[in-house]
CSV table of C-alpha atoms in Angstrom, one decimal:
chain,number,residue,atom,x,y,z
A,1,MET,CA,-34.0,91.0,34.4
A,2,ARG,CA,-32.6,94.7,36.2
A,3,GLN,CA,-29.2,92.7,35.6
A,4,GLU,CA,-29.8,93.1,31.5
A,5,LEU,CA,-30.9,96.6,32.1
A,6,LYS,CA,-27.7,97.7,33.0
A,7,SER,CA,-26.3,97.5,30.0
A,8,LEU,CA,-29.1,101.2,29.4
A,9,PRO,CA,-28.1,104.6,30.6
A,10,LYS,CA,-29.8,105.4,33.5
A,11,THR,CA,-32.5,107.3,33.1
A,12,LEU,CA,-33.5,105.1,29.6
A,13,ALA,CA,-33.4,101.5,32.1
A,14,ASP,CA,-36.1,103.6,34.7
A,15,ASP,CA,-38.6,104.4,32.3
A,16,VAL,CA,-38.0,100.7,30.3
A,17,ALA,CA,-38.2,99.0,34.0
A,18,ARG,CA,-41.7,100.8,34.3
A,19,ASN,CA,-43.2,99.4,31.3
A,20,LEU,CA,-42.3,96.4,31.7
A,21,VAL,CA,-43.5,96.3,35.5
A,22,MET,CA,-47.2,97.2,34.2
A,23,VAL,CA,-46.9,94.2,31.6
A,24,ALA,CA,-46.5,91.8,34.4
A,25,ARG,CA,-49.5,94.0,35.9
A,26,LEU,CA,-52.1,94.6,33.5
A,27,LEU,CA,-50.9,90.4,31.7
A,28,ASP,CA,-53.6,88.5,33.0
A,29,SER,CA,-55.9,90.8,33.4
A,30,GLU,CA,-56.1,93.5,31.0
A,31,PRO,CA,-54.0,91.7,27.9
A,32,GLU,CA,-54.2,94.1,25.4
A,33,GLU,CA,-53.1,96.9,28.2
A,34,ALA,CA,-50.4,94.7,28.7
A,35,TYR,CA,-49.7,95.0,25.0
A,36,GLN,CA,-49.2,99.0,24.4
A,37,TYR,CA,-46.7,98.8,27.2
A,38,SER,CA,-44.6,95.7,25.9
A,39,ARG,CA,-44.5,98.1,22.8
A,40,VAL,CA,-42.9,101.2,24.2
A,41,ALA,CA,-40.7,99.4,26.2
A,42,LEU,CA,-39.9,97.6,22.4
A,43,ARG,CA,-39.4,101.0,20.7
A,44,LEU,CA,-37.4,101.7,23.8
A,45,ALA,CA,-34.7,98.6,24.7
A,46,SER,CA,-35.2,96.7,21.4
A,47,ARG,CA,-31.8,95.1,22.3
A,48,VAL,CA,-32.7,93.8,25.6
A,49,ALA,CA,-34.0,89.5,26.2
A,50,ALA,CA,-35.8,90.4,29.3
A,51,VAL,CA,-37.6,93.0,26.7
A,52,ARG,CA,-38.1,90.9,23.9
A,53,GLU,CA,-39.1,88.3,26.2
A,54,ALA,CA,-41.4,90.4,28.4
A,55,ALA,CA,-43.3,91.6,24.1
A,56,GLY,CA,-43.5,87.8,23.5
A,57,PHE,CA,-45.7,87.1,26.2
A,58,ALA,CA,-47.7,90.3,26.1
A,59,SER,CA,-48.8,89.8,21.9
A,60,TYR,CA,-49.1,85.5,22.8
A,61,MET,CA,-51.9,86.5,25.5
A,62,THR,CA,-53.0,89.0,22.9
A,63,GLN,CA,-53.1,86.2,20.3
A,64,ARG,CA,-50.8,87.9,18.3
A,65,TYR,CA,-48.9,84.6,17.8
A,66,SER,CA,-47.1,85.9,14.5
A,67,GLU,CA,-45.1,88.8,16.3
A,68,ALA,CA,-45.2,86.7,19.7
A,69,LEU,CA,-43.2,83.9,18.0
A,70,THR,CA,-40.8,86.7,16.2
A,71,GLU,CA,-39.8,87.7,20.0
A,72,PHE,CA,-39.4,84.8,21.3
A,73,ARG,CA,-37.2,83.6,19.1
A,74,ALA,CA,-34.5,86.9,19.6
A,75,ALA,CA,-34.7,86.2,23.1
A,76,ARG,CA,-33.8,82.4,22.8
A,77,ARG,CA,-30.7,83.8,20.2
A,78,MET,CA,-29.7,86.4,22.9
A,79,THR,CA,-29.6,84.3,26.0
A,80,GLY,CA,-29.2,80.5,25.0
A,81,ARG,CA,-31.8,79.3,26.9
A,82,THR,CA,-34.2,76.7,26.0
A,83,ASP,CA,-37.4,77.5,28.7
A,84,LEU,CA,-39.8,79.3,25.9
A,85,TRP,CA,-39.1,76.2,23.1
A,86,PRO,CA,-42.9,75.3,24.9
A,87,VAL,CA,-44.8,79.1,24.0
A,88,MET,CA,-43.0,78.8,21.5
A,89,ALA,CA,-44.3,75.8,19.9
A,90,ASP,CA,-47.5,76.9,21.4
A,91,CYS,CA,-47.1,79.3,18.7
A,92,GLU,CA,-47.5,76.9,16.3
A,93,ARG,CA,-50.4,75.7,16.6
A,94,GLY,CA,-52.2,79.3,17.5
A,95,LEU,CA,-50.7,79.9,13.8
A,96,GLY,CA,-52.2,76.8,12.2
A,97,ARG,CA,-49.7,74.4,12.2
A,98,PRO,CA,-49.9,71.9,14.3
A,99,GLU,CA,-47.4,69.8,13.0
A,100,ARG,CA,-44.8,72.2,13.2
A,101,ALA,CA,-45.2,71.9,17.3
A,102,LEU,CA,-45.3,68.3,17.2
A,103,ALA,CA,-42.4,68.0,15.4
A,104,MET,CA,-40.8,70.4,17.8
A,105,ALA,CA,-42.2,68.6,20.6
A,106,GLY,CA,-39.6,65.3,19.6
A,107,GLU,CA,-36.4,68.3,19.2
A,108,PRO,CA,-33.6,67.8,21.9
A,109,GLU,CA,-34.8,71.1,22.6
A,110,VAL,CA,-37.6,69.0,24.6
A,111,LYS,CA,-34.9,67.2,26.8
A,112,GLN,CA,-33.1,70.5,28.5
A,113,LEU,CA,-36.0,71.3,29.9
A,114,ASP,CA,-36.8,71.3,33.6
A,115,LYS,CA,-39.5,69.1,34.6
A,116,ALA,CA,-42.1,72.3,34.7
A,117,GLY,CA,-41.4,72.5,30.7
A,118,GLN,CA,-41.4,68.9,30.0
A,119,VAL,CA,-45.2,69.0,31.4
A,120,GLU,CA,-45.5,72.3,29.0
A,121,MET,CA,-44.2,70.5,25.9
A,122,ARG,CA,-46.3,67.4,26.8
A,123,LEU,CA,-49.5,69.7,27.2
A,124,VAL,CA,-48.8,71.7,24.2
A,125,ALA,CA,-48.0,68.4,22.3
A,126,ALA,CA,-51.6,66.6,23.3
A,127,GLY,CA,-53.4,69.8,21.9
A,128,ALA,CA,-51.8,69.7,18.9
A,129,ARG,CA,-53.0,66.2,18.4
A,130,THR,CA,-56.5,67.5,18.5
A,131,ASP,CA,-56.2,70.0,16.8
A,132,MET,CA,-55.6,67.1,13.8
A,133,GLU,CA,-58.6,65.4,15.2
A,134,GLN,CA,-55.8,62.6,17.1
A,135,PHE,CA,-58.1,62.7,20.2
A,136,ASP,CA,-57.2,59.0,20.6
A,137,ALA,CA,-52.9,60.0,20.5
A,138,ALA,CA,-53.8,62.6,22.9
A,139,VAL,CA,-54.7,61.2,25.0
A,140,VAL,CA,-51.4,58.9,25.2
A,141,THR,CA,-49.7,61.7,25.1
A,142,LEU,CA,-50.8,62.8,28.3
A,143,GLN,CA,-50.3,59.7,30.4
A,144,SER,CA,-46.8,60.1,32.3
A,145,PRO,CA,-45.4,59.6,35.6
A,146,GLU,CA,-46.9,63.1,36.3
A,147,LEU,CA,-50.2,62.3,35.8
A,148,ALA,CA,-50.3,59.1,37.6
A,149,SER,CA,-48.1,60.9,40.3
A,150,PRO,CA,-50.4,62.2,43.7
A,151,ALA,CA,-48.6,65.1,44.5
A,152,VAL,CA,-49.5,68.7,43.9
A,153,HIS,CA,-47.4,70.8,41.4
A,154,PRO,CA,-48.4,74.4,40.0
A,155,TRP,CA,-49.0,72.6,36.6
A,156,THR,CA,-50.7,69.3,38.3
A,157,ALA,CA,-54.0,71.0,37.8
A,158,ARG,CA,-53.9,71.6,34.0
A,159,LEU,CA,-52.1,68.6,33.4
A,160,ARG,CA,-55.8,66.4,35.0
A,161,TYR,CA,-57.5,69.1,33.5
A,162,ALA,CA,-55.3,68.9,30.2
A,163,TYR,CA,-56.5,64.7,30.3
A,164,ALA,CA,-59.9,65.1,30.8
A,165,GLU,CA,-60.5,67.6,28.1
A,166,ALA,CA,-59.2,64.6,26.1
A,167,LEU,CA,-60.8,61.4,26.9
A,168,ILE,CA,-64.4,63.9,26.4
A,169,ALA,CA,-63.2,64.4,22.8
A,170,ALA,CA,-62.0,60.7,22.7
A,171,GLY,CA,-65.6,60.0,24.0
A,172,ARG,CA,-64.3,58.3,27.3
A,173,GLY,CA,-67.2,60.7,29.3
A,174,GLU,CA,-67.4,58.0,32.5
A,175,GLU,CA,-63.5,58.7,33.2
A,176,ALA,CA,-63.0,62.4,32.3
A,177,ARG,CA,-65.6,63.0,35.2
A,178,ASP,CA,-63.5,61.4,37.4
A,179,TRP,CA,-60.6,63.3,36.2
A,180,PHE,CA,-62.1,66.7,36.4
A,181,ALA,CA,-62.3,65.9,39.9
A,182,LYS,CA,-59.3,65.1,40.1
A,183,ALA,CA,-58.0,68.3,38.8
A,184,VAL,CA,-60.9,70.4,41.2
A,185,GLU,CA,-58.7,68.4,43.9
A,186,ALA,CA,-55.7,70.2,42.6
A,187,ASP,CA,-56.7,73.4,41.4
A,188,SER,CA,-57.1,75.7,44.5
A,189,ASP,CA,-56.1,78.3,43.5
A,190,GLY,CA,-59.0,78.7,40.2
A,191,THR,CA,-56.4,77.8,36.9
A,192,THR,CA,-59.0,76.4,35.4
A,193,ASN,CA,-62.5,75.6,35.4
A,194,ALA,CA,-62.8,72.4,35.6
A,195,ALA,CA,-65.3,72.8,38.9
A,196,GLU,CA,-67.5,74.3,36.2
A,197,ARG,CA,-66.7,71.2,33.9
A,198,LEU,CA,-67.3,68.6,36.4
A,199,ALA,CA,-70.6,70.5,37.4
A,200,GLU,CA,-71.8,70.5,33.9
A,201,ILE,CA,-71.5,66.6,34.1
A,202,ASP,CA,-73.4,65.8,37.4
A,203,GLY,CA,-76.1,68.2,35.7
A,204,VAL,CA,-75.6,71.1,38.5
A,205,GLU,CA,-76.5,75.0,37.9
A,206,PHE,CA,-74.6,77.3,39.6
A,207,VAL,CA,-77.0,80.0,39.9
A,208,ASP,CA,-75.9,83.9,41.3
A,209,ALA,CA,-78.3,84.9,44.1
A,210,LEU,CA,-77.5,88.8,43.7
A,211,ASP,CA,-77.6,88.6,39.9
A,212,PRO,CA,-81.3,90.8,39.3
A,213,GLU,CA,-82.5,88.6,36.6
A,214,PHE,CA,-82.8,85.6,38.9
A,215,ALA,CA,-84.2,87.9,41.8
A,216,ASP,CA,-87.6,86.3,43.2
A,217,GLU,CA,-90.0,87.9,41.0
A,218,GLU,CA,-93.6,89.6,42.9
A,219,THR,CA,-96.9,87.5,42.2
A,220,GLU,CA,-99.7,88.7,42.6
A,221,PRO,CA,-102.2,87.3,45.0
A,222,ALA,CA,-104.2,84.4,44.3
A,223,VAL,CA,-107.9,85.1,43.5
A,224,VAL,CA,-109.9,82.9,45.7
A,225,GLU,CA,-113.3,81.0,43.7
A,226,PRO,CA,-115.9,80.1,46.7
A,227,ALA,CA,-116.1,76.5,47.2
A,228,LYS,CA,-119.5,74.8,44.9
A,229,ARG,CA,-122.2,72.1,46.2
A,230,LYS,CA,-123.3,69.7,43.9
A,231,GLY,CA,-126.0,71.7,42.4
A,232,GLY,CA,-124.3,75.1,41.9
A,233,GLU,CA,-124.9,76.2,45.3
A,234,ALA,CA,-122.3,78.2,47.5
A,235,SER,CA,-120.8,76.0,50.3
A,236,ASP,CA,-121.3,76.7,54.0
A,237,GLU,CA,-117.7,77.6,53.7
A,238,LYS,CA,-116.6,80.9,54.5
A,239,VAL,CA,-115.4,83.7,51.4
A,240,ILE,CA,-113.4,86.7,52.0
A,241,PHE,CA,-114.3,89.5,49.4
A,242,GLU,CA,-111.7,92.2,49.2
A,243,ASP,CA,-113.7,94.4,47.8
A,244,GLU,CA,-118.2,95.9,46.7
A,245,GLU,CA,-116.5,95.0,43.4
A,246,ASP,CA,-116.5,91.5,44.4
A,247,VAL,CA,-119.5,90.8,46.3
A,248,GLU,CA,-121.3,92.2,43.3
A,249,GLU,CA,-119.3,90.1,40.6
A,250,TYR,CA,-120.8,87.1,43.1
A,251,TYR,CA,-123.9,87.7,43.6
A,252,ASP,CA,-126.5,88.5,40.4
A,253,GLU,CA,-129.5,91.1,41.2
A,254,ASP,CA,-131.5,88.6,40.8
A,255,ASP,CA,-130.9,86.1,43.3
A,256,LEU,CA,-130.6,89.3,45.8
A,257,GLU,CA,-133.4,91.6,47.1
A,258,ILE,CA,-132.9,94.1,49.1
A,259,ASP,CA,-135.9,95.7,51.2
A,260,GLU,CA,-135.0,99.2,52.7
A,261,ASP,CA,-137.3,99.0,55.0
A,262,PHE,CA,-135.2,95.7,56.9
A,263,ASP,CA,-135.0,96.5,60.3
A,264,GLY,CA,-132.4,93.8,60.6
A,265,VAL,CA,-135.1,91.1,61.9
A,266,VAL,CA,-135.7,88.0,59.9
A,267,PRO,CA,-139.6,87.6,59.8
A,268,GLU,CA,-139.3,83.7,60.9
A,269,ARG,CA,-137.3,83.9,63.5
A,270,ALA,CA,-139.9,86.8,65.3
A,271,GLU,CA,-142.8,84.6,64.4
A,272,LYS,CA,-141.3,82.0,66.9
A,273,ALA,CA,-140.4,84.1,69.2
A,274,ASP,CA,-143.6,85.2,69.6
A,275,GLU,CA,-144.6,81.6,69.8
A,276,ALA,CA,-142.0,81.0,72.6
A,277,ASP,CA,-143.2,84.3,74.8
A,278,GLU,CA,-147.3,83.3,74.3
A,279,ALA,CA,-145.4,79.4,75.7
A,280,ASP,CA,-144.0,80.9,79.0
A,281,GLU,CA,-147.1,83.3,79.9
A,282,ALA,CA,-149.7,80.7,79.4
A,283,ALA,CA,-147.1,78.1,81.7
A,284,LYS,CA,-147.1,81.3,84.4
A,285,ASP,CA,-150.9,81.9,84.1
A,286,GLY,CA,-151.1,77.6,84.8
A,287,GLY,CA,-148.7,78.2,87.6
A,288,GLU,CA,-150.9,80.8,89.9
A,289,SER,CA,-154.2,79.6,89.2
A,290,ASP,CA,-152.7,76.6,91.1
A,291,LYS,CA,-151.8,78.0,94.1
């Protein structure tokens, strides 16, 4: 890219380079903003292939597929490279023309792609089959030595994930679960949501413990009802009341008569205490007379 920018005056090349750097930085996180920077670079240097390619990817990431296809075609004419062929085919899918994408998958340009490019082309072709509701054909399209290989490459996780999704669409859920698991094993960078799909199949739900929506709500203390014996009488178990209102609610006025002159001594207990004292006095008198 630096070599291509050397064809521009120094000051202009610097301005274009700054905009291209911002496109690269924002493309994944803020694609709309990256698109705006790409338009500035395109206005400054539309005859530079790298600028057309960057503008194409910015348009592609913001789903402006018609613009993206125009820029990719221009970059390909300028450079003669075929590495943009898969993404050009995917733009056809985005424009609602999956049959054109399938036609591109059979063109001689595919044989000029490296291994990564051929895998990308296979993914696009399978996606086109899915768009046309040819689900079994999509599964067959993805079956390849690259899929069966235990080796892990930058495209392995996406290939396994796409195969699992194709199996789901074809009604082969049990097989799909295994391939989602294989995708998780290869996806160390989290480029797919294979872990979430696997958890969904297994019925596992993830909850963010820091999300206030799922925080434990404060619960009011339970009201303890006094235990009842048969017949409606209160049991001997201790019941703790929090305040006077609770006591008033538990006892009726008719059930509890309060003697204002009560001295704290229960009458029955007082009579028993007097009888015990008289018995003690009699025993003492009897002992003295014997002496």
